[in-house]
Amino acid sequence: MLFAVFFPLLLACLIPFLSRYKHKVHTGFFVLLAPLSIFLYFVSFIGHDFEPVMKSYPWIPSLDITLNFHLDGLSLLFVLLISGIGALVTFYSIYYLHKSERLGHFYVYLLLFMAAMFGVVLSDNVFVLYTFWELTSISSFLLIGYWNHRERSRYGALKSMLITVFGGLSLLGAFLLLTVITKTTSIHEMIQQADLILSSDYLPLIMTFIFLGAFTKSAQFPFHIWLPDAMEAPTPVSAYLHSATMVKAGIFLIARFSPIFSTNEWFFIIVSGIGIITLCWGSYMAVRQTDLKGILAFSTISQLGMIMAMLGFGTEAAIFGAVFHILNHATFKGSLFMIAGIVDHETGTRDIRKLGGLMTLMPISATLAFFGTFSMAGVPLPFLNGFYSKEVFFESTLELNNTSLAFAEILRTAIPYLAVFGSIFTFVYSMYLVFGTFRGEKHLDQLPKKPHEAPIGMLIAPSILILGVIIIGLFPNLVNESFLAHTASAILGEAYHPHEIKFWHGFITPLKMSLVVVGVGTVLFIFRKKWSGVYQAIPGRLSMNKVYDTIVNGTKTVSARITNSYMNGSLRRYMALILAAIIVVSLGTMYLTDGFTIELHPDTLADIKLPEILVAATMAIAAITTIFTRNRIAAILILGVVGYGLSILFVIYRAPDLALTQLVVETITVGLFLLCFYHLPNLRPRTESIGFKSVNLIISIGFGLLMTLIAISAHSSKWYSTIADYFIHTSHDLGGGDNVVNVILVDMRGLDTLFEITVLGIAALGIYGLIKLRAKKGAE
Amino acid sequence: MSDLVKSMDSAVETVSIICIVFISISILMLLYRVIIGPTNPDRAVALDTIGINLMALVGLIAILLETTRLNDVVLLIGILLFIGTIALAKFLEKGVIIDRDLD
């Protein structure tokens, strides 16, 4: 199983070398090896006696993250879809992509995606699952933006990236919460502890996060907006990612976790509610599209909504219907995308208004499209698989469990009607898709190319898929007991006993619903031009895309405004902000932790002598005067008084070395200031507003106050005795000197001195460099 | 004898403190001159005199603290004061302290 996940990755590493020979052999043929072999390997698991397989490979055992691969019925269904459709899509892409394209890139991304999808569906460890989940987002981003010279491609790729990664990150949050609650990282162990999770306080948060992850990935309302824009990808990508595999990852996630959450009423309300809304909205909007792939994108959205709704119902029939429809949807939607690609390839356009009457020109594609769309519409014919799952869907909407919540009760009664509503529009767009393309008038003059039937290689993949549609349609029980029953029991968490799928159940309500769909749908389709004005009213100018664009652009403008509001380039502003922040944080901390202590004990405080007072008073007067002095030279000279006063304080406090140094430094500093001031231009003094000045005053007083408070506090709380005695006693014996300060500087703590010397050296070099190495005028 | 020494000590101390107070008052008055000005040469001269007062102050403090270690400080102030005042004077006179071209 490790092989299944990592073989595509391994192959992806080799593709750049193999793609050099692309003019002799199309790179796709090498790629075909991976999905085909994996498909053949996993097909052997199908059967009545299927038992879940668990394989474990260590990855980060200390964090309880192991590559646990768990193959149960659900995984098996998805693995077969991914590998099977992967093989067909690869085969199709060989004929679709010309050799002049950058094939190496394309297939590397595709294999990356394939491996990521295998990882998602096989992982039992939530963090491994998340890793692969993000890998699908990234590889899908790369594939959507494959033709990166197009602006729309880049837009679509970015949009899908933002939305799916948003969901992915919230999923990580859910996984972390689940891990914390259950103390395990394994999904099947979490399912065993479902009661613990359901009784947890974090349950609403977990469910929201998981739903966000699943709904963004599966393009559920209102996160569906990325999928139509993802149609800028090459058609094989659309067929593979955006119909059969990646968009079903969210479905997979909900199915995987439904044994835990399905007993919760909100699971039903949210999943079914969102699913049914997505179904209706997607199918409603699909009729409005003019681009073939646009129709298919909205159709995918609506079909995913239908599957999601069935998962939300949680009844046996509904789960089976969901599983069945996952399979059916993958077959017919994959083929329809490929046919849309063929039409695009052979006529040069995907605009349905320009197409028409292609049936006689492309008979094989037209036949395939007929089968695909009729199956999608759920037309009651015994050789179309779409009908069966649609009927199971109708059946399941009618037999929902009674609930206690009033809101859920309303939803329960509304669901059958909404289901019929959505299905009517599904019928309409399906008919529109096939008849608009292949019937009606020919507009050959409007087509960029002269249309003709596609090469046989291109038709093979959709033909196989349509063959699947028909085979499942004719013999629905072929996949029932041996295959889908295992999937359903994996989702239900208990053994599912399959019922025989029959075409004719008698004249019962689901069939009546189907007939209503076909009847009303036909009428709506025929008079489509008459009522299409309704789209002017709903959605009209409303759309989720606008919301998305507003959010993305709004974030840019708002953050730019916020940044510009405080990053105005003024050092004064920054200084004021820094000091204010320090004041608020420090005072807040002192206040909250009760950190301010005053201890005026005579033992710890020395007597105040007259000389000290006098010197301090002199310094204070000089310092305050400096602020109010207008003359620069005078300000410097007065500041010099403060410096000299400090040196006298050093003298009084018996620090001759410090006093010496301070005197010299002060003198040099004053000299340097004078040197600078000589070169300053004579600018007019700036006049600041009173408000600006008073804010500065408050901040400076506050900062001074803060420092005073900290100093008093620090002095009042001496917890340990000083180590000064050690230096005083040992400086002669150990350091060989009687000047304790100097012994400390060069012997005891010589390293500090070394680096202070370094600082001075750097400063000197810097000044020399600044003066000497001036760039020439005009140079940057 | 010891009484005499003691009274001598206390006399020295008292005298020193009185001197310190007077010098401090002198510094404060000089500070007034530095602040008020009115011209920069006034400030320079006042600063120079403050320096001389500082020398005296340090000397008195040395007496008070009964130490000889502060003698360096007194000498240093003397040298710095001389250099500083010359530099200031040159700055006020010519605007530069170090001439660029001597020839």
Coordinates of C-alpha atoms in Angstrom, one line a residue, chain A residues 609-611 614-615 617-619 621-622 625 629 631 633-634 637-638 640-641 644-645 647-648 650-657 659-661 663-665 667 670-672 674-675 677-679 738-739, chain B residues 17 20-22 24-25 27-28 31 34-36 38 40 43-44 47 50-51 54-55 57-58 61-62 64-65 69-70 72-74 76-77 80-81 83-84 87-88 91-92 94-98 100:
Chain A
K609 CA 24.0 64.5 51.7
L610 CA 24.0 68.1 50.8
P611 CA 26.5 67.9 47.8
L614 CA 23.1 70.4 44.9
V615 CA 24.6 68.4 42.0
A617 CA 19.5 70.1 41.3
T618 CA 22.0 71.5 38.9
M619 CA 21.7 68.6 36.5
I621 CA 17.8 72.4 35.9
A622 CA 20.2 72.0 33.0
T625 CA 16.4 73.9 30.2
T629 CA 16.4 76.1 24.5
N631 CA 19.6 77.9 20.2
I633 CA 24.7 75.5 20.4
A634 CA 23.3 76.6 23.7
L637 CA 26.5 73.4 26.0
I638 CA 23.8 73.1 28.6
G640 CA 27.4 69.4 28.6
V641 CA 26.6 70.6 32.1
Y644 CA 29.8 67.0 33.8
G645 CA 27.4 66.9 36.7
S647 CA 30.9 62.8 36.4
I648 CA 30.7 64.7 39.7
F650 CA 30.6 59.5 40.0
V651 CA 33.1 61.3 42.1
I652 CA 30.8 61.6 45.0
Y653 CA 29.9 57.9 44.8
R654 CA 33.6 57.0 44.7
A655 CA 34.0 55.9 41.2
P656 CA 37.1 57.7 39.9
D657 CA 37.5 55.5 36.8
A659 CA 34.4 59.8 36.4
L660 CA 37.5 60.0 34.3
T661 CA 35.9 58.2 31.4
L663 CA 34.6 63.5 31.5
V664 CA 36.6 62.5 28.4
V665 CA 33.6 61.0 26.7
T667 CA 34.0 66.4 26.2
V670 CA 30.2 67.9 22.9
G671 CA 33.0 68.4 20.4
L672 CA 31.3 66.0 17.9
L674 CA 29.6 71.1 17.6
L675 CA 31.2 69.5 14.5
F677 CA 26.0 71.5 14.0
Y678 CA 28.3 73.5 11.9
H679 CA 27.2 71.5 8.8
D738 CA 44.2 46.6 43.5
N739 CA 42.0 48.5 41.1
Chain B
I17 CA 31.2 71.2 53.3
I20 CA 31.2 72.7 48.7
V21 CA 28.0 74.6 49.3
F22 CA 29.5 77.8 48.2
S24 CA 27.7 74.7 44.3
I25 CA 26.0 78.0 44.6
I27 CA 28.0 76.6 39.8
L28 CA 24.3 77.2 40.0
L31 CA 24.5 77.6 35.1
V34 CA 25.0 79.3 30.6
I35 CA 21.2 79.1 30.2
I36 CA 20.5 82.8 29.8
P38 CA 22.8 86.0 26.0
N40 CA 27.4 81.9 22.9
R43 CA 28.0 80.5 27.7
A44 CA 31.5 79.3 26.7
L47 CA 31.2 76.7 31.0
I50 CA 32.0 75.8 35.8
G51 CA 34.9 73.4 34.9
L54 CA 34.3 71.3 39.3
M55 CA 38.0 70.9 39.9
L57 CA 34.6 70.5 44.0
V58 CA 36.4 67.3 43.2
I61 CA 35.2 65.9 47.9
A62 CA 38.5 64.1 47.9
L64 CA 35.9 64.8 52.5
L65 CA 36.3 61.2 51.4
R69 CA 42.4 58.6 44.0
L70 CA 40.5 61.6 42.8
D72 CA 43.6 62.2 38.5
V73 CA 40.1 63.5 38.0
V74 CA 41.2 67.0 39.0
L76 CA 42.0 65.5 33.8
I77 CA 39.3 68.2 34.2
L80 CA 39.9 68.8 29.2
L81 CA 38.8 72.2 30.2
I83 CA 41.2 71.7 25.3
G84 CA 37.4 72.2 25.4
A87 CA 37.9 74.1 20.7
L88 CA 34.8 76.1 21.6
F91 CA 34.4 77.0 16.8
L92 CA 32.8 80.2 17.7
K94 CA 35.9 80.2 12.7
G95 CA 33.1 77.7 12.7
V96 CA 35.5 74.7 12.5
I97 CA 37.5 73.0 15.1
I98 CA 40.1 71.2 12.9
R100 CA 41.3 71.0 6.7

